[in-house]
Coordinates of C-alpha atoms in Angstrom, one line a residue:
M1 CA 52.5 -136.1 -12.2
A2 CA 49.2 -136.3 -13.9
A3 CA 48.7 -134.4 -17.1
S4 CA 46.5 -131.2 -17.2
A5 CA 44.5 -129.6 -19.8
S6 CA 46.7 -126.5 -19.9
V7 CA 49.8 -125.1 -18.4
D8 CA 49.3 -121.5 -19.4
A9 CA 51.2 -118.7 -17.8
G10 CA 49.8 -115.7 -16.1
A11 CA 50.5 -112.2 -17.2
D12 CA 53.7 -112.1 -15.2
G13 CA 54.9 -115.4 -16.8
R14 CA 54.3 -117.4 -13.7
V15 CA 52.7 -120.9 -13.7
V16 CA 51.5 -122.7 -10.5
R17 CA 49.9 -126.1 -10.6
G18 CA 50.2 -128.7 -8.0
A19 CA 53.9 -129.4 -7.4
L20 CA 55.0 -127.5 -10.4
R21 CA 56.2 -123.9 -10.2
A22 CA 57.5 -122.1 -13.3
R23 CA 58.5 -118.8 -14.8
V24 CA 58.1 -118.8 -18.6
A25 CA 59.1 -116.6 -21.5
P26 CA 56.4 -114.7 -23.4
G27 CA 54.6 -117.0 -25.8
V28 CA 55.8 -120.2 -24.1
T29 CA 53.2 -122.9 -23.2
L30 CA 55.0 -125.7 -21.2
E31 CA 52.7 -128.5 -22.4
H32 CA 53.3 -127.7 -26.0
L33 CA 57.1 -127.1 -25.6
I34 CA 57.9 -129.8 -23.1
A35 CA 55.3 -132.4 -22.2
A36 CA 51.6 -132.5 -21.0
D37 CA 52.7 -132.3 -17.4
G38 CA 55.4 -129.6 -18.1
D39 CA 58.2 -131.9 -16.8
P40 CA 61.5 -131.4 -18.7
D41 CA 62.6 -134.9 -17.7
H42 CA 60.5 -136.0 -20.6
L43 CA 63.1 -134.1 -22.8
L44 CA 66.3 -135.1 -21.0
T45 CA 65.3 -138.9 -21.0
R46 CA 64.6 -138.9 -24.8
S47 CA 67.0 -141.1 -26.7
D48 CA 67.8 -138.4 -29.1
C49 CA 68.7 -135.9 -26.3
R50 CA 72.7 -135.5 -26.2
I51 CA 73.6 -135.3 -22.5
V52 CA 76.5 -133.0 -22.3
K53 CA 76.9 -133.2 -18.5
L54 CA 75.8 -135.9 -16.0
Q55 CA 76.9 -135.2 -12.4
P56 CA 75.4 -135.6 -8.9
K57 CA 74.7 -131.8 -8.8
V58 CA 73.5 -131.2 -12.4
I59 CA 72.4 -132.9 -15.6
V60 CA 72.7 -130.8 -18.9
G61 CA 71.1 -132.1 -22.2
R62 CA 70.8 -130.7 -25.7
V63 CA 67.6 -131.8 -27.5
V64 CA 65.9 -130.9 -30.8
T65 CA 62.3 -130.0 -30.4
R66 CA 59.5 -128.6 -32.7
A67 CA 60.3 -125.3 -31.1
G68 CA 63.9 -125.5 -32.1
V69 CA 67.1 -126.7 -30.2
L70 CA 66.8 -126.4 -26.4
Y71 CA 69.4 -126.8 -23.6
V72 CA 67.9 -128.3 -20.4
K73 CA 69.8 -128.0 -17.1
R74 CA 68.5 -130.2 -14.4
Y75 CA 69.5 -129.3 -10.8
N76 CA 69.5 -132.2 -8.5
V77 CA 68.7 -132.1 -4.8
F78 CA 71.4 -134.5 -3.9
A79 CA 71.7 -133.8 -0.1
W80 CA 69.3 -133.3 2.8
R81 CA 71.0 -130.1 3.7
L82 CA 69.9 -128.8 0.2
A83 CA 66.4 -130.0 0.7
L84 CA 66.2 -128.3 4.1
A85 CA 67.7 -125.0 2.8
S86 CA 65.1 -125.0 -0.1
L87 CA 62.4 -124.3 2.4
W88 CA 63.6 -120.6 2.7
S89 CA 65.6 -120.2 -0.5
R90 CA 64.7 -120.2 -4.2
S91 CA 65.6 -123.0 -6.5
P92 CA 68.9 -122.8 -8.6
A93 CA 66.7 -122.6 -11.6
Y94 CA 64.9 -119.6 -10.4
G95 CA 68.3 -118.2 -9.4
A96 CA 69.5 -118.8 -13.1
W97 CA 66.4 -116.9 -14.3
A98 CA 67.0 -113.9 -12.0
G99 CA 70.8 -114.0 -13.0
A100 CA 70.0 -113.9 -16.7
R101 CA 67.5 -111.0 -16.2
T102 CA 70.1 -109.1 -14.2
L103 CA 72.8 -109.5 -16.8
A104 CA 70.5 -108.6 -19.6
A105 CA 69.5 -105.4 -17.9
R106 CA 73.1 -104.4 -17.7
G107 CA 73.9 -105.2 -21.4
F108 CA 75.4 -108.7 -21.1
A109 CA 74.5 -111.5 -23.4
T110 CA 72.9 -114.7 -22.2
P111 CA 71.1 -117.6 -24.1
E112 CA 67.5 -116.8 -24.8
L113 CA 65.3 -117.8 -21.9
V114 CA 62.6 -120.4 -22.2
A115 CA 61.6 -121.4 -18.6
A116 CA 62.6 -121.9 -15.1
I117 CA 60.7 -124.8 -13.6
E118 CA 60.7 -126.3 -10.0
F119 CA 58.9 -129.1 -8.4
R120 CA 58.3 -128.8 -4.6
R121 CA 56.4 -131.2 -2.2
A122 CA 55.4 -129.8 1.2
G123 CA 57.7 -126.8 0.6
F124 CA 60.7 -128.9 -0.1
L125 CA 62.5 -128.7 -3.4
R126 CA 62.6 -131.9 -5.3
R127 CA 64.2 -130.9 -8.5
S128 CA 64.4 -127.8 -10.7
F129 CA 65.2 -127.1 -14.4
F130 CA 66.5 -124.2 -16.5
V131 CA 65.6 -124.2 -20.2
T132 CA 67.2 -122.1 -22.7
R133 CA 67.5 -121.9 -26.5
E134 CA 70.7 -122.8 -28.1
V135 CA 73.1 -120.0 -29.2
E136 CA 73.5 -120.7 -32.9
G137 CA 77.1 -121.2 -34.1
A138 CA 78.5 -120.6 -30.6
L139 CA 81.4 -122.6 -29.0
T140 CA 82.6 -122.6 -25.4
A141 CA 85.8 -120.5 -25.0
D142 CA 88.0 -123.6 -24.8
A143 CA 86.5 -125.1 -28.0
R144 CA 86.8 -121.7 -29.8
W145 CA 90.5 -121.4 -28.6
E146 CA 91.3 -125.0 -30.0
A147 CA 89.6 -124.1 -33.3
I148 CA 91.8 -121.1 -33.6
L149 CA 95.0 -123.0 -32.7
A150 CA 94.0 -125.5 -35.5
D151 CA 94.1 -122.7 -38.2
P152 CA 97.1 -123.4 -40.3
D153 CA 97.7 -119.7 -41.2
P154 CA 100.1 -118.2 -38.5
P155 CA 99.1 -114.5 -39.0
R156 CA 95.5 -115.2 -39.0
R157 CA 95.8 -117.7 -36.0
R158 CA 97.7 -114.9 -34.0
A159 CA 95.2 -112.2 -34.7
A160 CA 92.2 -114.4 -33.7
R161 CA 94.0 -115.5 -30.5
W162 CA 94.6 -111.8 -29.6
A163 CA 91.1 -110.9 -30.4
L164 CA 89.6 -113.5 -28.2
A165 CA 92.0 -112.7 -25.4
R166 CA 90.8 -109.0 -25.5
A167 CA 87.2 -110.0 -25.8
L168 CA 87.5 -112.1 -22.7
G169 CA 89.4 -109.5 -20.7
D170 CA 86.8 -106.9 -21.6
L171 CA 84.0 -109.2 -20.5
F172 CA 85.5 -109.6 -17.1
R173 CA 86.3 -105.9 -16.8
R174 CA 82.6 -104.9 -17.7
L175 CA 81.2 -107.5 -15.3
H176 CA 83.2 -106.3 -12.4
A177 CA 82.7 -102.7 -13.2
A178 CA 79.1 -103.3 -13.1
G179 CA 79.2 -104.8 -9.7
L180 CA 78.5 -108.3 -11.0
Y181 CA 80.2 -111.4 -9.7
H182 CA 80.0 -114.8 -11.4
G183 CA 80.9 -117.7 -9.1
D184 CA 82.6 -119.9 -11.8
L185 CA 84.0 -118.0 -14.8
K186 CA 86.0 -121.0 -16.3
D187 CA 86.3 -121.4 -20.2
V188 CA 83.4 -123.7 -20.5
N189 CA 81.0 -121.3 -18.8
V190 CA 81.6 -118.7 -21.6
L191 CA 80.2 -119.1 -25.1
V192 CA 81.9 -117.4 -28.0
T193 CA 80.1 -116.4 -31.3
G194 CA 80.8 -114.1 -34.2
P195 CA 83.7 -113.8 -36.5
P196 CA 87.3 -114.6 -35.4
L197 CA 88.4 -111.0 -35.2
S198 CA 85.1 -109.8 -33.6
P199 CA 84.2 -112.4 -31.0
R200 CA 81.1 -111.9 -28.8
C201 CA 80.9 -113.6 -25.4
V202 CA 77.7 -115.1 -24.0
L203 CA 77.6 -116.2 -20.3
L204 CA 76.4 -119.6 -18.9
D205 CA 76.0 -121.1 -15.5
L206 CA 73.8 -118.0 -14.6
E207 CA 72.6 -119.3 -11.1
R208 CA 76.1 -118.2 -9.8
V209 CA 75.6 -114.5 -10.6
R210 CA 75.7 -112.2 -7.7
V211 CA 75.3 -108.3 -7.4
F212 CA 77.7 -106.2 -5.4
G213 CA 78.0 -102.5 -5.0
Q214 CA 81.7 -103.0 -5.8
V215 CA 83.2 -106.5 -6.4
P216 CA 85.9 -107.1 -3.8
R217 CA 89.5 -107.6 -5.2
R218 CA 89.6 -111.0 -3.7
R219 CA 86.6 -112.1 -5.9
R220 CA 87.9 -110.4 -9.0
V221 CA 91.2 -112.3 -8.6
K222 CA 89.2 -115.6 -8.1
N223 CA 87.5 -115.0 -11.5
L224 CA 90.7 -114.4 -13.2
V225 CA 92.2 -117.5 -11.5
Q226 CA 89.2 -119.6 -12.8
L227 CA 90.0 -118.6 -16.4
A228 CA 93.8 -119.0 -15.9
R229 CA 93.5 -122.5 -14.7
T230 CA 91.3 -123.6 -17.5
L231 CA 92.1 -121.7 -20.7
G232 CA 95.4 -120.2 -19.5
P233 CA 97.7 -123.3 -20.1
R234 CA 96.8 -123.1 -23.8
A235 CA 97.5 -119.4 -24.1
S236 CA 100.9 -117.8 -24.7
A237 CA 102.5 -115.2 -22.5
A238 CA 101.5 -112.6 -25.1
D239 CA 97.9 -113.7 -25.0
R240 CA 97.8 -113.3 -21.2
V241 CA 99.2 -109.9 -21.4
R242 CA 96.5 -108.8 -23.8
F243 CA 93.8 -110.2 -21.6
L244 CA 95.2 -108.4 -18.6
H245 CA 95.5 -105.1 -20.7
A246 CA 91.9 -105.3 -21.7
Y247 CA 90.7 -106.3 -18.1
L248 CA 92.5 -103.2 -16.7
G249 CA 90.9 -100.9 -19.2
G250 CA 94.0 -100.5 -21.4
S251 CA 96.1 -99.1 -18.5
P252 CA 99.6 -98.5 -19.6
D253 CA 101.0 -99.1 -16.1
R254 CA 103.1 -102.1 -16.5
A255 CA 103.7 -102.4 -12.7
E256 CA 100.0 -102.6 -12.2
R257 CA 99.8 -105.4 -14.7
R258 CA 102.6 -107.2 -13.1
R259 CA 101.0 -107.0 -9.7
W260 CA 97.6 -108.5 -11.1
A261 CA 99.6 -111.2 -13.0
L262 CA 101.6 -112.3 -10.0
E263 CA 98.4 -112.4 -7.8
V264 CA 96.7 -114.5 -10.4
E265 CA 99.7 -116.8 -10.8
R266 CA 99.9 -117.4 -7.0
G267 CA 96.2 -118.0 -6.7
A268 CA 96.4 -120.6 -9.5
A269 CA 99.4 -122.3 -7.9
R270 CA 97.6 -122.5 -4.5
K271 CA 94.5 -124.0 -6.3
D272 CA 96.7 -126.5 -8.2
R273 CA 98.3 -127.7 -4.9
R274 CA 94.9 -128.3 -3.4
S275 CA 93.6 -130.0 -6.6
P276 CA 96.6 -131.4 -8.3
R277 CA 96.2 -132.6 -12.0
P278 CA 97.4 -136.1 -12.7
P279 CA 100.6 -136.2 -14.6
P280 CA 100.2 -137.1 -18.4
G281 CA 101.1 -140.7 -19.1
R282 CA 100.9 -143.2 -22.0
V283 CA 97.3 -143.7 -23.2
P284 CA 96.9 -147.2 -24.6
Q285 CA 94.7 -147.7 -27.8
L286 CA 91.1 -148.2 -27.0
S287 CA 88.6 -149.7 -29.5
C288 CA 84.8 -149.6 -29.3
T289 CA 82.8 -152.5 -30.5
L290 CA 79.1 -152.5 -31.3
V291 CA 76.9 -155.3 -32.7
C292 CA 73.5 -154.3 -34.2
Q293 CA 70.8 -155.2 -36.5
N294 CA 68.1 -152.8 -37.7
E295 CA 69.1 -149.9 -35.3
E296 CA 68.8 -147.1 -37.8
T297 CA 67.1 -144.9 -35.3
N298 CA 69.5 -145.5 -32.5
I299 CA 73.0 -146.0 -34.0
A300 CA 73.9 -142.5 -34.9
H301 CA 73.1 -141.2 -31.3
C302 CA 75.2 -143.9 -29.8
L303 CA 78.2 -143.6 -32.2
E304 CA 78.6 -139.9 -31.9
T305 CA 79.2 -140.4 -28.1
V306 CA 82.2 -142.8 -28.8
A307 CA 83.9 -140.6 -31.5
W308 CA 86.8 -140.1 -28.9
C309 CA 87.8 -143.8 -29.3
D310 CA 90.8 -144.8 -31.3
E311 CA 88.7 -147.2 -33.3
I312 CA 85.1 -148.1 -33.8
V313 CA 84.2 -151.4 -35.0
V314 CA 80.5 -152.0 -35.9
V315 CA 79.4 -155.6 -36.7
D316 CA 76.0 -155.8 -38.5
G317 CA 74.0 -159.0 -38.3
G318 CA 72.0 -158.4 -41.5
S319 CA 70.2 -155.1 -41.3
T320 CA 67.4 -154.3 -43.7
D321 CA 67.1 -150.7 -42.9
R322 CA 69.8 -147.9 -43.2
T323 CA 71.8 -149.1 -40.2
V324 CA 75.0 -149.9 -42.2
E325 CA 74.8 -146.7 -44.1
V326 CA 74.5 -144.6 -40.9
A327 CA 77.3 -146.4 -39.2
R328 CA 79.7 -145.7 -42.1
R329 CA 79.4 -142.0 -41.4
F330 CA 81.2 -142.8 -38.2
T331 CA 83.8 -145.5 -39.0
E332 CA 85.2 -147.3 -42.0
R333 CA 85.2 -150.6 -39.9
V334 CA 81.6 -151.6 -40.6
I335 CA 81.7 -155.5 -40.9
L336 CA 78.7 -157.6 -42.1
N337 CA 78.4 -160.9 -40.3
P338 CA 75.1 -163.0 -40.5
W339 CA 73.6 -163.1 -37.1
P340 CA 75.0 -166.2 -35.2
G341 CA 73.5 -165.3 -31.7
Y342 CA 74.3 -162.7 -29.2
R343 CA 77.4 -164.2 -27.6
A344 CA 79.0 -165.3 -30.8
Q345 CA 78.4 -162.0 -32.5
K346 CA 80.1 -160.1 -29.7
Q347 CA 83.0 -162.5 -29.7
F348 CA 83.4 -161.9 -33.4
A349 CA 83.5 -158.1 -32.8
L350 CA 86.0 -158.6 -30.0
D351 CA 88.2 -160.6 -32.4
A352 CA 87.9 -157.9 -35.0
A353 CA 89.1 -155.1 -32.6
R354 CA 92.8 -154.0 -32.7
G355 CA 93.0 -151.9 -29.5
E356 CA 94.8 -153.0 -26.4
W357 CA 91.5 -152.2 -24.6
V358 CA 88.0 -152.8 -25.9
L359 CA 84.8 -150.9 -24.8
N360 CA 81.7 -152.7 -25.7
L361 CA 78.5 -150.8 -26.2
D362 CA 74.9 -151.5 -27.6
A363 CA 73.2 -149.3 -30.0
D364 CA 70.6 -148.3 -27.4
E365 CA 73.3 -147.0 -25.0
R366 CA 75.2 -143.7 -24.8
M367 CA 78.4 -142.6 -23.3
T368 CA 78.6 -139.5 -21.1
P369 CA 81.6 -137.1 -21.2
E370 CA 82.3 -137.9 -17.6
L371 CA 82.5 -141.7 -18.3
A372 CA 84.7 -141.1 -21.3
A373 CA 87.2 -139.1 -19.3
E374 CA 87.1 -141.8 -16.5
I375 CA 87.7 -144.6 -19.0
R376 CA 90.7 -142.8 -20.5
S377 CA 92.2 -142.2 -17.1
A378 CA 91.5 -145.8 -15.9
V379 CA 93.1 -147.6 -18.9
A380 CA 96.0 -145.3 -18.8
A381 CA 96.7 -146.1 -15.1
A382 CA 95.6 -149.7 -15.0
P383 CA 98.1 -152.0 -13.3
P384 CA 99.0 -155.3 -15.1
H385 CA 96.7 -157.4 -12.9
V386 CA 93.5 -155.4 -13.7
S387 CA 92.0 -156.8 -17.0
G388 CA 88.6 -155.0 -17.0
F389 CA 86.3 -152.3 -15.7
A390 CA 82.7 -152.8 -14.7
V391 CA 80.5 -149.8 -15.6
P392 CA 77.0 -149.0 -14.1
R393 CA 74.1 -148.5 -16.3
L394 CA 71.4 -145.7 -15.7
V395 CA 68.1 -146.6 -17.6
C396 CA 66.1 -143.7 -19.2
Y397 CA 62.5 -144.8 -19.6
L398 CA 58.9 -143.5 -19.2
G399 CA 60.3 -140.0 -18.9
R400 CA 62.5 -140.6 -15.8
W401 CA 65.8 -141.9 -14.5
W402 CA 65.6 -145.2 -12.9
Y403 CA 67.7 -145.4 -9.8
H404 CA 65.3 -147.8 -7.9
G405 CA 63.8 -151.3 -8.5
G406 CA 67.3 -153.0 -8.9
W407 CA 68.0 -151.3 -12.3
Y408 CA 70.8 -149.2 -10.9
P409 CA 73.7 -149.5 -10.6
R410 CA 73.8 -153.0 -12.0
R411 CA 77.5 -152.7 -13.1
I412 CA 78.5 -154.7 -16.1
L413 CA 81.9 -155.5 -17.4
R414 CA 82.2 -153.3 -20.4
V415 CA 85.9 -152.3 -20.7
V416 CA 88.4 -155.2 -21.1
R417 CA 92.0 -155.9 -22.1
R418 CA 91.5 -157.6 -25.6
E419 CA 94.1 -160.3 -25.1
A420 CA 92.6 -161.4 -21.6
A421 CA 88.9 -161.3 -22.6
R422 CA 86.3 -163.7 -24.1
W423 CA 82.5 -163.8 -24.4
G424 CA 80.7 -166.3 -22.3
G425 CA 77.2 -166.8 -20.8
T426 CA 74.0 -167.9 -22.7
D427 CA 71.9 -165.9 -25.1
P428 CA 70.4 -163.4 -24.4
H429 CA 72.3 -162.9 -21.3
E430 CA 75.9 -163.1 -22.7
R431 CA 78.7 -161.6 -20.6
A432 CA 82.3 -160.5 -21.1
E433 CA 84.9 -162.6 -19.0
V434 CA 88.4 -161.9 -18.3
R435 CA 91.5 -163.3 -16.8
G436 CA 92.4 -161.0 -14.0
R437 CA 90.8 -158.5 -11.8
V438 CA 87.8 -156.3 -12.5
A439 CA 87.6 -152.7 -11.1
A440 CA 84.6 -150.7 -10.8
L441 CA 84.0 -147.3 -12.5
R442 CA 81.9 -144.5 -11.1
W443 CA 80.1 -142.8 -14.0
P444 CA 77.2 -144.6 -15.8
I445 CA 76.4 -145.6 -19.3
L446 CA 73.0 -144.3 -20.3
H447 CA 70.7 -147.1 -21.4
Y448 CA 67.6 -146.2 -23.6
T449 CA 66.3 -149.7 -23.2
Y450 CA 62.6 -149.3 -24.3
G451 CA 60.9 -146.7 -26.4
D452 CA 57.6 -147.1 -24.7
I453 CA 55.4 -149.8 -22.8
S454 CA 54.5 -151.5 -26.0
D455 CA 58.2 -151.8 -27.0
H456 CA 59.1 -153.0 -23.5
L457 CA 56.5 -155.9 -23.9
R458 CA 57.7 -156.7 -27.4
S459 CA 61.2 -157.0 -26.0
V460 CA 60.1 -159.2 -23.2
N461 CA 58.4 -161.5 -25.7
K462 CA 61.5 -161.7 -27.9
L463 CA 64.1 -162.2 -25.0
T464 CA 62.1 -164.9 -23.3
T465 CA 61.9 -166.8 -26.6
V466 CA 65.6 -166.6 -27.1
A467 CA 66.2 -167.6 -23.4
A468 CA 63.8 -170.5 -23.6
D469 CA 65.5 -171.8 -26.7
Q470 CA 69.0 -172.2 -25.1
P471 CA 70.2 -175.8 -24.8
G472 CA 71.4 -175.5 -21.2
V473 CA 68.1 -174.2 -19.7
P474 CA 66.5 -176.7 -17.3
R475 CA 63.4 -178.4 -18.8
D476 CA 62.0 -179.6 -15.4
V477 CA 59.7 -176.6 -14.6
G478 CA 57.3 -176.9 -11.6
F479 CA 55.2 -174.7 -9.3
L480 CA 58.2 -172.9 -7.8
R481 CA 59.6 -171.7 -11.1
L482 CA 56.1 -170.8 -12.5
A483 CA 54.8 -169.1 -9.5
V484 CA 57.2 -168.5 -6.6
E485 CA 60.1 -167.2 -8.6
P486 CA 58.1 -164.5 -10.4
L487 CA 56.4 -163.4 -7.1
W488 CA 60.0 -163.1 -5.5
R489 CA 61.1 -161.1 -8.5
F490 CA 58.4 -158.7 -8.0
V491 CA 58.8 -158.3 -4.2
R492 CA 62.6 -157.9 -4.6
A493 CA 62.2 -155.1 -7.2
Y494 CA 59.1 -153.2 -5.8
V495 CA 59.7 -153.5 -2.1
V496 CA 63.3 -154.7 -1.3
R497 CA 65.0 -152.4 -3.9
G498 CA 62.7 -149.5 -3.7
G499 CA 60.6 -149.7 -6.9
F500 CA 57.6 -148.3 -4.9
L501 CA 59.4 -144.9 -4.7
D502 CA 58.7 -144.5 -8.4
G503 CA 54.9 -144.7 -8.1
L504 CA 52.8 -146.4 -10.7
P505 CA 55.7 -146.6 -13.2
G506 CA 57.7 -148.5 -10.5
L507 CA 54.8 -150.9 -10.1
F508 CA 54.6 -151.5 -13.8
V509 CA 58.4 -152.1 -14.1
A510 CA 58.4 -154.6 -11.0
A511 CA 55.3 -156.4 -12.6
T512 CA 57.0 -156.7 -15.9
G513 CA 60.1 -158.1 -14.5
A514 CA 58.0 -160.7 -12.7
F515 CA 56.2 -161.5 -15.9
Y516 CA 59.5 -161.9 -17.8
V517 CA 60.4 -164.8 -15.4
F518 CA 56.9 -166.4 -15.7
L519 CA 56.9 -166.0 -19.5
R520 CA 60.4 -167.5 -19.9
W521 CA 59.5 -170.7 -17.9
A522 CA 56.1 -171.0 -19.6
K523 CA 57.9 -171.0 -22.9
V524 CA 60.3 -173.6 -21.6
C525 CA 57.2 -175.8 -20.7
E526 CA 55.8 -175.1 -24.2
R527 CA 58.9 -176.3 -25.9
R528 CA 59.2 -179.4 -23.7
D529 CA 55.7 -180.5 -24.3
F530 CA 55.3 -179.3 -27.9
P531 CA 58.8 -179.3 -29.5
L532 CA 59.1 -176.6 -32.2
D533 CA 61.9 -175.3 -34.4
P534 CA 61.4 -171.6 -34.1
P535 CA 63.6 -169.1 -36.1
R536 CA 66.4 -167.6 -34.4
A537 CA 65.8 -164.1 -33.2
G538 CA 68.2 -161.3 -33.9
P539 CA 69.2 -158.5 -31.5

């Protein structure tokens, strides 16, 4: 969408311009807070944005801006039925805005609103965004509960547990008494702030709020079941009694509490039968390896997403910036090894790992919580004949997610059994190889491959130099390689694989891919006809 001179809101907080529709909080100007065109994808695709949820329905990111820390929730139109329904219904972002206003009017806390933004074409909803400010010092209810359980002082731990159980029970009671129903009141949709003995609850997932004259008992039980299935297994019987006591308004009627407890228990059991949890099993040790050089600006964002791994091995090829210093904040296993080439350096890192399984990541890549959970489950359940898992990569570039043009899914072998793996290929297109079967994973790695167009072109120049210098590259370059192969690369990316769906950015990416092929063979010709001894490039 083209930039505009201004995206100022009217007196009622509404913004209408082209495909963009928005409601903004007082004092908010979208072009200053988000981007010139008001599109929050520019925030979500920034390399310093921490993606906390990446699913077909929604993407949620936390990003630090000049206006403070923002949470951006992107609602995807992932099915035609949703696109059709959007013709006569409001977007989820507008629903969340209305839900937050409804809750605030009845005295319930929500994150501070910034904007609800939607993009429509011919009346059809394409995507929508709900932007809020971070609730300072808040944790989700499950994280707050884990922090309480980690307290080594038993009396203080017990008092904090009971205070949180009462606060949650009181929240549910007040919601239902006010005629409000929230469609998904699990633990991660309730933030908790304040001191341990006086917790304060803040509601999330606001597009699910509905108003009833009186909330039916069936829906009330459903909300209690949602919390019981998420936070309940970590709570004691005494904690659950205190929750119900607060929910029922302190009613001394034990028979009534038993009836509610039994109803919730049966509802949770029915839900568990429909969606059984996998039995716990042995989780093998998993190492993460990362090779880098002069990645000061990227490496922290990468390593914080793999903190769940049993071991992190960083191999630095000779950085002249603060890469090593930053890496040592996350792991003691930072190894210095003068740069021998891409393939050799990754083999060095693999040999240094100690885990039964090894995850390989680059500094410009990020893990998502969904992929981390999938990898843990996959390696725990992997049969002996499976030696690796191929992971799709989703590129974040030019303020958008690249699903077309051949950039997605492009699965790459990234998780391997250490004893069955080695690094092969030729620089800069090294690849992991394993003895055994490779299975595919669903959730992607996020790849922040280029900072901007200039960085893209610099990378093309560097990588084609490395590729042209490889000893196995053919030196017999003719018309087909210099002209026809780049032309086919463009047609394949722009037409066959749908790059045209991304408009002018898709045209640029397809043309750059074709230019990469042309430049590689042109440099091969140069080295054949004018032999040089160029310096070996780093990563």
